[in-house]
XYZ file of C-alpha atoms in Angstrom:
723
model
C -0.099 -0.026 0.001
C 2.724 2.268 0.837
C 4.409 1.821 -2.446
C 1.351 3.356 -4.269
C 1.238 6.669 -2.129
C 3.195 9.844 -2.369
C 3.154 10.611 1.540
C 3.284 8.753 4.588
C 2.071 10.540 7.864
C 2.152 9.072 11.437
C 1.445 10.531 14.750
C 2.509 7.352 16.483
C 4.740 8.013 19.534
C 8.539 8.269 19.035
C 8.905 4.535 20.690
C 6.429 3.283 18.268
C 8.112 4.990 15.070
C 11.384 3.469 16.146
C 9.844 0.019 16.983
C 7.991 -0.361 13.573
C 10.693 1.227 11.696
C 7.694 3.644 10.046
C 10.243 6.198 8.545
C 13.042 4.048 7.368
C 14.841 5.646 4.607
C 15.913 3.878 1.462
C 13.143 1.199 1.402
C 11.364 0.698 -1.980
C 7.982 0.373 -0.925
C 7.929 3.544 1.224
C 6.745 6.939 -0.189
C 9.248 9.415 -0.839
C 7.939 11.976 1.620
C 7.617 10.377 5.427
C 6.173 12.622 8.073
C 6.070 11.955 11.936
C 3.847 14.274 14.177
C 5.017 13.570 17.934
C 4.867 15.789 21.222
C 8.705 16.426 21.223
C 10.182 15.161 18.026
C 12.331 11.801 17.594
C 15.248 13.091 19.611
C 16.277 14.995 22.743
C 15.815 14.520 26.431
C 11.960 14.455 26.361
C 11.433 12.263 23.304
C 9.561 9.471 25.225
C 7.732 11.646 27.432
C 3.846 11.333 27.617
C 1.966 14.320 26.808
C -1.489 15.642 26.296
C -2.577 18.949 25.015
C -2.718 20.554 28.362
C 0.785 19.649 29.459
C 2.100 20.785 25.829
C 0.607 24.060 26.257
C 2.043 24.418 29.828
C 5.425 23.589 28.854
C 5.514 25.948 25.525
C 4.150 28.754 27.581
C 0.725 29.463 26.316
C -0.856 28.360 29.567
C 1.231 30.939 31.541
C -0.472 33.658 29.832
C -4.294 32.964 30.160
C -6.352 33.493 33.297
C -6.531 35.759 36.251
C -3.528 36.793 38.405
C -3.362 34.785 41.524
C -5.699 31.966 40.161
C -4.475 28.896 38.164
C -3.379 29.436 34.537
C -6.056 28.365 32.130
C -5.454 25.674 29.440
C -7.265 26.030 26.154
C -9.770 23.367 26.216
C -9.425 22.258 22.422
C -6.877 20.379 20.597
C -4.777 23.444 19.536
C -1.612 21.710 19.760
C -2.767 18.992 17.313
C -4.428 20.925 14.930
C -1.342 23.386 14.469
C 0.941 20.470 13.994
C -1.413 18.947 11.473
C -0.988 22.131 9.732
C 2.593 21.966 9.646
C 2.821 18.381 8.657
C 0.780 19.483 5.438
C 2.772 22.565 4.927
C 6.257 20.666 5.016
C 4.945 17.729 2.985
C 3.810 19.826 0.169
C 6.838 21.983 0.413
C 9.335 19.193 0.074
C 7.335 17.212 -2.394
C 7.889 20.322 -4.530
C 11.533 19.928 -4.249
C 11.972 16.294 -4.299
C 9.472 15.203 -6.776
C 8.034 11.499 -7.075
C 11.371 9.756 -8.041
C 13.695 11.880 -5.791
C 15.701 10.660 -2.716
C 13.495 9.935 -0.017
C 12.807 12.905 2.691
C 12.007 12.332 6.316
C 10.224 14.898 7.969
C 9.643 15.415 11.710
C 7.037 17.786 13.351
C 7.325 18.360 17.011
C 4.243 19.603 18.819
C 6.185 21.210 21.350
C 8.186 23.346 18.809
C 5.076 24.090 16.837
C 3.543 25.849 19.991
C 6.754 27.640 20.765
C 7.164 28.939 17.059
C 3.506 30.580 17.476
C 3.919 32.852 20.314
C 3.946 36.794 19.261
C 5.645 39.240 21.398
C 6.007 37.179 24.618
C 9.675 36.152 23.964
C 10.750 39.633 22.425
C 9.254 41.181 25.879
C 11.717 39.019 27.869
C 14.583 38.865 25.348
C 15.175 42.537 24.568
C 13.229 44.204 27.622
C 13.603 41.755 30.301
C 9.802 41.721 31.089
C 7.761 38.690 31.696
C 4.263 38.709 30.267
C 1.685 38.538 33.075
C -1.930 36.806 33.309
C -4.215 39.890 33.107
C -7.709 38.181 32.682
C -9.535 39.608 29.860
C -6.883 41.932 28.596
C -3.521 42.536 27.130
C -0.433 43.696 28.555
C 0.823 45.832 25.681
C -2.461 46.372 23.841
C -5.733 48.403 24.877
C -7.868 45.167 23.885
C -10.392 44.118 26.360
C -13.275 41.612 26.653
C -16.451 43.179 28.536
C -19.765 42.164 29.550
C -23.051 43.536 28.139
C -26.911 43.037 28.588
C -27.006 39.685 26.747
C -23.347 38.583 26.673
C -19.661 39.517 26.147
C -17.770 41.774 23.385
C -14.199 42.690 22.513
C -13.041 45.995 21.588
C -9.679 46.977 20.360
C -8.583 50.598 20.821
C -5.315 51.489 19.189
C -4.747 55.189 18.851
C -6.147 55.372 15.181
C -9.477 54.008 16.258
C -9.753 56.091 19.562
C -11.374 59.171 18.656
C -14.516 57.723 16.702
C -14.964 55.283 19.576
C -15.276 58.081 22.033
C -18.019 59.560 19.922
C -19.599 56.208 19.579
C -20.056 55.921 23.454
C -20.978 59.534 23.899
C -17.805 60.634 25.480
C -15.740 63.023 22.908
C -14.615 64.893 25.951
C -11.917 62.176 26.712
C -10.967 61.841 23.070
C -8.023 64.207 23.201
C -7.483 65.065 27.009
C -7.060 63.171 30.287
C -5.453 59.759 31.189
C -7.331 57.623 28.681
C -6.696 59.605 25.442
C -3.289 57.870 24.705
C -2.597 54.070 24.177
C -0.294 54.095 27.118
C -2.868 55.777 29.262
C -5.451 53.232 28.444
C -3.349 50.522 29.416
C -2.061 52.235 32.780
C -5.594 53.076 33.573
C -7.482 50.088 32.249
C -9.987 49.755 35.049
C -11.115 53.326 34.637
C -11.382 52.582 30.627
C -13.266 49.309 31.447
C -15.858 51.483 33.608
C -16.379 54.431 31.224
C -17.086 51.805 28.491
C -19.207 49.697 30.474
C -21.187 52.698 31.847
C -22.041 53.680 28.146
C -22.460 50.128 26.664
C -23.357 47.909 29.313
C -27.095 48.130 28.490
C -26.939 47.445 24.839
C -26.996 44.099 23.295
C -23.850 42.281 22.087
C -25.083 42.385 18.377
C -25.949 46.186 18.438
C -22.581 46.945 19.968
C -20.890 44.966 16.879
C -22.921 46.391 14.518
C -22.974 50.052 15.416
C -19.222 49.896 16.294
C -18.353 48.293 12.847
C -20.999 49.655 10.542
C -21.167 53.260 11.755
C -17.909 54.201 13.465
C -15.503 51.736 11.940
C -14.099 50.368 15.139
C -12.635 46.812 15.497
C -15.231 45.285 17.758
C -16.187 41.445 18.178
C -18.694 39.603 19.889
C -18.451 36.636 22.096
C -20.009 33.931 19.901
C -21.823 30.781 21.492
C -21.405 27.492 19.545
C -25.154 27.552 18.900
C -24.814 31.203 17.724
C -22.305 30.163 15.291
C -24.437 27.605 13.818
C -27.203 30.112 13.090
C -24.746 33.178 12.203
C -25.842 35.236 9.262
C -22.445 35.727 7.974
C -21.509 32.195 7.891
C -24.839 31.363 6.296
C -24.212 33.729 3.588
C -20.565 32.206 2.748
C -22.494 28.847 2.782
C -19.955 27.648 5.308
C -21.706 24.891 6.951
C -21.783 21.637 5.365
C -24.103 18.470 6.026
C -22.626 15.685 7.574
C -23.227 12.458 5.461
C -25.533 9.688 6.903
C -26.777 11.832 10.036
C -29.923 13.318 10.853
C -29.223 17.032 9.960
C -25.754 17.414 11.566
C -23.490 19.946 9.941
C -19.787 20.410 9.903
C -17.438 23.401 9.522
C -16.618 23.971 5.674
C -13.358 25.213 4.380
C -12.169 28.513 5.578
C -10.552 29.301 1.964
C -12.798 30.109 -0.655
C -10.975 29.658 -4.304
C -11.685 31.620 -7.120
C -9.656 30.533 -10.566
C -9.170 32.849 -13.490
C -12.450 32.515 -14.769
C -14.366 33.559 -11.590
C -12.703 36.327 -9.882
C -14.233 37.918 -6.632
C -17.010 40.460 -6.740
C -15.751 44.018 -5.851
C -16.757 45.229 -2.527
C -20.224 46.828 -2.262
C -18.841 49.632 -0.095
C -16.941 52.478 -2.183
C -13.196 52.629 -1.602
C -12.777 55.142 1.611
C -10.118 56.120 3.895
C -9.214 52.562 4.895
C -6.462 52.706 2.393
C -4.557 54.504 5.351
C -4.395 51.091 6.973
C -0.676 50.547 6.051
C -0.065 52.265 2.774
C 0.491 55.688 3.940
C 2.057 58.822 1.908
C 5.316 60.400 2.147
C 6.043 64.077 1.310
C 6.281 64.822 -2.751
C 10.299 65.081 -2.074
C 13.034 63.835 0.383
C 16.353 65.220 0.670
C 18.862 63.742 -2.013
C 21.368 61.378 -0.633
C 24.206 59.729 -2.176
C 23.419 56.080 -2.907
C 25.652 53.257 -3.364
C 25.846 51.615 -6.725
C 22.967 49.173 -7.490
C 24.207 45.557 -6.976
C 23.823 42.974 -9.984
C 20.410 42.369 -10.710
C 19.887 38.793 -9.480
C 17.497 37.602 -6.560
C 19.109 35.687 -3.761
C 20.268 32.271 -4.327
C 17.505 29.601 -3.840
C 17.586 27.515 -0.529
C 15.010 25.101 1.045
C 12.356 23.399 -0.597
C 10.557 26.657 -1.975
C 13.748 28.254 -3.254
C 12.940 29.948 -6.599
C 9.571 30.952 -5.359
C 8.899 34.628 -5.060
C 6.106 36.031 -2.684
C 5.047 39.699 -2.263
C 4.097 40.168 1.378
C 1.597 43.228 1.918
C 0.580 41.830 5.493
C 0.663 43.681 8.807
C 0.204 42.830 12.561
C 0.744 39.028 13.065
C -1.518 36.781 10.664
C -0.238 37.541 7.547
C 3.335 38.100 8.364
C 3.791 34.885 10.129
C 2.387 33.062 7.036
C 4.852 34.964 4.721
C 7.492 34.153 7.292
C 6.917 30.448 7.041
C 7.043 30.507 3.448
C 10.387 32.343 3.920
C 11.672 30.018 6.246
C 11.152 27.335 3.671
C 13.240 29.172 1.127
C 10.915 31.501 -0.705
C 12.161 34.861 -1.833
C 9.598 36.759 0.123
C 9.711 40.647 -0.709
C 7.969 42.662 1.924
C 6.089 45.638 0.412
C 6.237 48.518 3.082
C 4.920 51.785 3.751
C 7.796 54.292 3.249
C 7.412 55.931 6.716
C 7.669 52.640 8.504
C 4.407 53.697 10.243
C 0.745 52.562 10.261
C -1.982 51.554 12.452
C -0.302 48.136 12.875
C 2.599 50.084 14.494
C 5.128 47.217 13.760
C 8.383 48.965 12.906
C 7.456 52.130 15.233
C 4.823 51.055 17.548
C 3.039 53.606 19.739
C 3.890 51.925 22.835
C 6.663 49.008 23.306
C 9.969 48.672 24.756
C 11.090 45.349 22.857
C 14.412 46.970 21.561
C 17.651 45.209 22.238
C 18.899 46.414 25.738
C 15.562 48.461 25.698
C 17.412 51.098 23.678
C 15.717 52.301 20.494
C 19.086 53.551 19.152
C 19.394 55.966 16.176
C 17.163 53.838 13.590
C 14.529 52.455 15.860
C 12.303 51.618 12.738
C 15.231 48.733 12.282
C 15.423 47.669 16.063
C 11.854 46.807 16.952
C 11.773 43.252 18.378
C 8.311 42.195 17.098
C 8.960 43.266 13.554
C 12.194 41.566 13.562
C 10.859 38.321 14.627
C 7.945 38.019 12.310
C 9.912 39.282 9.050
C 12.957 37.085 9.205
C 13.899 35.727 5.935
C 12.401 38.441 3.873
C 13.590 41.540 1.938
C 12.162 45.049 2.169
C 10.775 47.396 -0.582
C 9.604 50.701 0.816
C 7.554 52.008 -1.877
C 4.660 54.594 -1.678
C 1.637 52.731 -3.442
C -0.416 55.954 -3.720
C 2.140 57.257 -6.333
C 1.464 56.290 -9.958
C 4.942 55.285 -10.176
C 4.962 53.167 -7.227
C 2.064 51.211 -8.401
C 3.894 50.722 -11.777
C 6.891 49.516 -9.945
C 4.767 47.003 -7.667
C 3.018 45.607 -10.903
C 6.218 45.036 -12.637
C 7.457 43.039 -9.354
C 4.040 41.129 -9.432
C 4.791 40.067 -13.061
C 7.937 38.288 -11.533
C 6.210 36.864 -8.502
C 4.254 33.570 -7.683
C 2.210 34.786 -4.627
C 0.767 38.098 -3.394
C -0.617 38.038 0.200
C -2.299 40.866 2.197
C -4.493 41.040 5.104
C -6.252 44.315 4.918
C -9.763 45.000 5.164
C -11.999 44.492 1.913
C -11.666 48.072 0.858
C -8.083 48.651 0.766
C -6.644 46.912 -2.414
C -9.652 48.096 -4.523
C -9.055 51.517 -3.219
C -5.465 51.377 -4.412
C -6.333 50.185 -7.865
C -4.616 46.882 -7.125
C -7.366 44.314 -6.854
C -6.903 40.940 -8.234
C -8.039 41.751 -11.757
C -5.307 44.196 -11.990
C -2.917 41.972 -10.700
C -3.419 39.011 -13.084
C -3.181 41.469 -15.999
C 0.360 41.703 -14.781
C 0.781 38.241 -14.013
C -2.176 35.612 -15.294
C -1.227 32.966 -13.038
C -0.466 34.772 -9.882
C -1.900 33.335 -6.638
C -3.479 36.431 -4.715
C -4.301 35.597 -1.066
C -6.678 37.927 0.700
C -7.112 37.469 4.634
C -9.909 39.686 5.783
C -11.452 39.205 9.141
C -14.762 37.939 8.253
C -14.503 37.093 4.318
C -15.222 39.392 1.396
C -18.850 38.744 1.051
C -21.883 38.861 3.298
C -23.187 41.357 6.008
C -19.647 41.842 7.564
C -17.581 42.005 4.426
C -16.492 45.454 5.493
C -15.927 44.706 9.108
C -12.112 45.045 10.564
C -10.763 43.045 13.179
C -7.534 42.142 15.282
C -6.835 38.578 16.539
C -8.158 39.779 19.840
C -11.612 40.451 18.342
C -11.653 37.647 15.898
C -11.091 35.257 18.670
C -14.336 35.507 20.554
C -16.119 35.925 17.441
C -15.053 32.412 16.501
C -16.198 30.622 19.515
C -13.173 30.376 21.558
C -14.642 32.176 24.558
C -17.787 29.825 24.571
C -15.421 27.032 26.139
C -12.644 28.863 27.702
C -13.168 30.400 31.432
C -13.228 29.484 34.884
C -16.806 29.092 35.071
C -20.009 29.883 32.844
C -20.081 33.512 34.353
C -16.258 33.920 33.709
C -15.215 33.841 30.138
C -11.708 34.331 29.515
C -9.654 35.164 26.337
C -6.549 32.866 25.514
C -4.260 36.077 25.817
C -2.205 34.169 22.905
C -4.291 35.890 20.102
C -4.757 32.323 18.527
C -6.832 33.578 15.739
C -3.736 35.245 14.228
C -1.353 32.029 13.963
C -4.559 29.712 12.834
C -4.979 32.164 9.826
C -1.337 32.276 9.365
C -0.719 28.610 9.058
C -4.138 28.447 7.081
C -2.909 30.542 4.522
C 0.607 28.809 4.115
C -1.535 25.401 3.570
C -3.648 27.196 0.963
C -0.933 28.902 -0.947
C 1.006 25.422 -1.392
C -2.303 23.791 -2.210
C -2.894 26.444 -5.143
C 0.512 26.004 -6.262
C 0.090 22.232 -6.648
C -3.228 23.169 -8.633
C -1.279 25.812 -10.766
C 1.283 23.026 -11.625
C -1.467 20.720 -12.924
C -3.443 23.318 -14.718
C -1.419 26.338 -15.174
C -4.045 28.675 -13.547
C -3.617 30.918 -10.668
C -6.222 31.688 -8.060
C -7.795 33.951 -5.772
C -7.681 32.753 -2.273
C -10.208 34.412 0.162
C -9.206 33.611 3.596
C -11.757 34.096 6.424
C -9.903 34.555 9.699
C -13.135 33.832 11.623
C -13.670 30.767 9.583
C -10.188 29.461 10.005
C -10.573 29.779 13.695
C -13.997 27.685 13.735
C -12.276 24.907 11.798
C -10.252 24.405 15.087
C -13.377 23.915 17.144
C -15.180 21.185 14.709
C -15.541 18.467 17.237
C -17.094 20.754 19.814
C -19.575 22.110 17.301
C -20.630 18.418 16.591
C -21.220 18.000 20.399
C -23.278 21.212 20.581
C -25.729 19.724 18.000
C -25.845 16.520 19.477
C -26.634 17.586 23.040
C -28.584 20.722 22.194
C -26.826 22.604 24.930
C -23.959 24.835 25.101
C -20.753 23.338 26.691
C -19.939 24.698 30.224
C -16.787 26.330 30.688
C -14.874 24.168 33.253
C -11.640 25.626 34.067
C -8.955 23.384 33.534
C -11.362 20.111 33.738
C -12.502 19.760 30.208
C -11.101 16.189 29.815
C -13.510 13.229 30.153
C -10.963 11.747 32.380
C -9.890 13.105 36.022
C -7.602 14.275 37.192
C -6.791 16.523 34.206
C -5.875 19.886 35.215
C -3.369 22.813 36.485
C -2.088 22.697 40.334
C -0.016 24.936 42.505
C 3.430 23.800 43.243
C 6.052 25.198 45.595
C 7.024 28.930 45.228
C 5.026 32.086 43.829
C 3.057 31.329 41.010
C 4.487 28.056 40.092
C 2.173 25.503 38.511
C 2.121 21.895 36.890
C -0.291 20.586 34.296
C -0.999 16.758 34.717
C -3.680 14.576 33.138
C -4.442 10.806 33.214
C -6.058 9.535 30.141
C -6.999 5.963 31.230
C -6.964 3.631 34.442
C -3.577 2.451 34.049
C -2.142 6.259 34.316
C -4.529 6.979 37.173
C -2.991 3.872 38.876
C 0.505 5.080 38.292
C -0.520 8.497 39.876
C -2.144 6.768 42.716
C 0.985 4.812 43.496
C 3.464 7.763 42.988
C 1.371 9.999 45.405
C 0.926 7.600 48.094
C -1.950 9.378 49.479
C -4.545 6.714 49.468
C -6.717 7.914 46.731
C -7.130 4.398 45.108
C -9.157 3.219 48.581
C -11.083 6.696 48.366
C -14.749 5.647 47.230
C -15.270 8.887 45.849
C -12.573 8.149 43.069
C -13.052 4.427 42.430
C -14.163 4.760 38.713
C -13.613 7.214 35.853
C -17.382 8.381 36.304
C -16.992 8.938 40.040
C -13.736 11.005 39.752
C -15.535 12.887 37.175
C -18.306 13.758 39.311
C -16.162 14.482 42.147
C -13.564 16.571 40.054
C -13.553 19.488 42.435
C -12.883 17.357 45.640
C -10.143 15.307 43.560
C -8.501 18.528 42.361
C -8.323 19.740 45.854
C -6.650 16.524 46.993
C -3.971 16.596 44.323
C -3.302 20.296 44.754
C -2.489 19.420 48.588
C -0.011 17.083 47.438
C 1.629 19.272 44.587
C 1.716 22.403 46.389
C 4.459 21.480 48.346
C 6.728 20.178 45.531
C 9.068 21.603 42.850
C 7.481 21.737 39.391
C 10.085 20.438 37.670
C 11.204 17.796 39.979
C 7.406 16.550 40.233
C 7.349 16.582 36.286
C 10.257 14.266 36.223
C 8.815 11.816 38.738
C 5.566 11.660 37.073
C 7.203 11.090 33.704
C 9.103 8.421 35.166
C 6.023 6.393 35.749
C 4.434 7.523 32.388
C 2.026 9.950 33.488
C 1.503 13.093 31.292
C 2.884 16.028 33.086
C 4.692 19.443 32.199
C 5.393 22.475 34.196
C 3.757 25.709 33.423
C 6.560 27.742 31.946
C 7.069 31.526 31.558
C 9.154 33.045 28.652
C 12.477 33.073 30.204
C 11.835 29.334 31.444
C 10.827 27.858 27.971
C 13.515 29.980 26.086
C 16.308 28.200 28.182
C 14.550 24.534 28.043
C 17.187 22.136 27.811
C 15.068 19.959 25.365
C 15.015 22.657 22.793
C 18.586 23.546 23.190
C 19.359 19.851 22.578
C 17.481 19.901 19.359
C 19.297 22.960 18.078
C 16.011 24.609 17.781
C 16.704 28.116 18.476
C 18.402 30.181 15.661
C 20.919 33.127 15.811
C 20.918 35.626 13.075
C 22.855 38.761 12.484
C 21.307 42.024 11.854
C 22.878 45.332 11.038
C 21.100 47.271 13.575
C 20.546 44.955 16.270
C 23.745 42.730 16.106
C 23.575 38.954 16.899
C 20.303 37.717 18.450
C 18.687 34.535 19.190
C 15.154 33.789 17.777
C 12.648 30.983 17.858
C 13.134 28.342 15.012
C 10.804 25.988 12.849
C 8.921 23.271 14.085
C 9.802 21.444 10.605
C 12.805 19.070 10.610
C 13.480 17.481 7.257
C 16.529 15.111 7.527
C 18.344 17.403 10.397
C 17.947 20.775 11.146
C 19.097 23.354 8.706
C 18.916 27.149 8.880
C 21.717 27.687 6.433
C 19.752 29.984 4.173
C 17.968 31.965 6.937
C 18.663 35.772 7.169
C 17.711 38.375 9.770
C 14.883 40.574 9.185
C 15.387 43.453 6.522
C 16.069 46.928 7.485
C 13.316 49.570 6.165
C 13.944 49.881 2.365
C 17.073 47.934 2.877
C 16.699 45.991 -0.266
C 15.341 48.744 -2.480
C 18.471 48.778 -4.916
C 18.613 45.092 -5.413
C 15.183 44.505 -5.956
C 14.617 47.453 -8.396
C 18.065 46.412 -10.043
C 16.336 42.901 -10.676
C 13.499 44.766 -12.284
C 16.176 46.586 -14.723
C 16.275 49.886 -13.310
C 19.348 52.039 -13.505
C 21.186 53.806 -10.518
C 19.845 57.233 -11.902
C 16.515 56.128 -12.173
C 16.565 54.665 -8.666
C 18.108 58.213 -7.215
C 15.214 59.894 -8.947
C 12.731 57.603 -7.163
C 14.367 58.368 -3.718
C 14.418 62.273 -4.732
C 10.318 61.975 -5.567
C 9.564 60.065 -2.383
C 8.319 56.897 -4.248
C 10.777 54.765 -2.547
C 12.597 55.478 0.964
C 14.975 53.423 3.272
C 14.186 55.943 6.231
C 11.125 57.464 7.465
C 10.668 61.299 7.167
C 12.976 63.083 9.447
C 14.692 59.741 10.049
């Protein structure tokens, strides 16, 4: 059977992979691409450790972020590690299949769930590496952002208030008096005075319905507001119905399942233009420069040749027009795999995303912005490694001409603006495919390009509750909580990469390009598929159970010795329960309350209290090793400095060090994709603003005098105005 296949995928344990010799190279019967998905990879100190979703999330630093100060960290109660690892397995298989071909030498790829999770943090690690600050658990808000989940008359809603949305929001709540004066008038002030901010908003909107808040906020005031959807509400959602998202489940009595998050239009069926006319949304990132800038002597144009290809996607070119997190991480993954990713940037380095020059942020190396802070910002440099930068003003006709000339040399264009922006610039899919008929264009709007919410804007923090995640996560039914990991963004990012590689396969077979419309909300909903089935079968919303969502017990996060120290442990069968009982030596096996799985589940609160009385005097690392020694899944809840120093990640050479002209040599997270050994040989640090202008335009055939003229007219730049 294997001899008839192109790809073999296994999620057997590392022990089973070795015992069954599943990934042996050189056997004639085996497919050329073989992928293993394991909790910790096939080498390293933790290779044979037992794991559950909760223990992996704890060790990779995600659980540390979620929940309230002083209370137990919260575990995401769905299979996030498994789903994201599945995405990376699919991405890796397609990418290396493009490189090797059917008759090439066999390739063994391993995906570590632990490394998958550590690679999908946003700024948690840069805060520590550069600012020496450990992110805190803050309930339903973020430490560095003015995003907050609040209660209203009939539910909960999330509002994101970076500075460019603040003034219109104050008009929405009838408080224009605080728009430009007082402690709440700045982003830093709103973060510092978060309790006052919540009181002001609740006083104005607490009596409204969640639907009214979202509709009026989005449709009248253009503020990124999301509502906390129930699972039943998603099944009846008008936006999802208009997209025909739900699919009937065969051989059932009316059950439906989540459909594809990516709608594909080929050359013959381009997407419809937005209903709303182009508006001020074009300012989202593509901002203007003054008509001229100071003339500066420029170096000679280098030879017009692109970077040497490396990795399985070497020779592929991607134009990255994304901002914030979902889009940049998608383009970064393509760059990690060897694609030539060119970041199309606003010449000022600014924009609402505030990536190069954030309004508030201290994650510069050593906390020092330096002389060129736009090149030293930690989060930008993390999300944009393995890319080049062209800083071009797309509101200038010449800038658009250069962009379209670049499109003609490219395979993929990816953007995550709201639906109005690219048509407003005259750069919609129709125009781009005139430049390159087989171009693959990826749009990543919050809610899709059709339906009643087509013009809604959103950040991951507002898309997350609108995708149903808060319906499951929280300490109790009255205490919903956000993940604080912004999971909607990395979900959309890996979904986009999978869609791009699928479209490339299709283009290889048909010669056709494609328009890929990715709804970030729908991408998130796909991670809750089994819970939506359960909702239909039961007819009831699932309860929020803190850390006790498993059908087995115990399964939770428990206090250990020290201040804010915790361990996640789980039992999945009677054998693991017996091993835990024997190790603890507390007589739980003879306690009638815990005599069966059903009894332990019904007495979950009492059992958790018993276990915490045992764990609270023990060191979380020592206890983890003791539990793993008897094959009980366990893992310490780690903060950023702890998982960044993890011995297993170090032993597997997971981290990578890259040299940057403005920040020096820094360590970054690596890739969870290991193909026949770890190889970062083609990786480069993030680009400086416009640092590749000359090289990229030289590849298009422009001369040095032509490039100098573009600098002088403000069409391109390599520093912000006044920089």
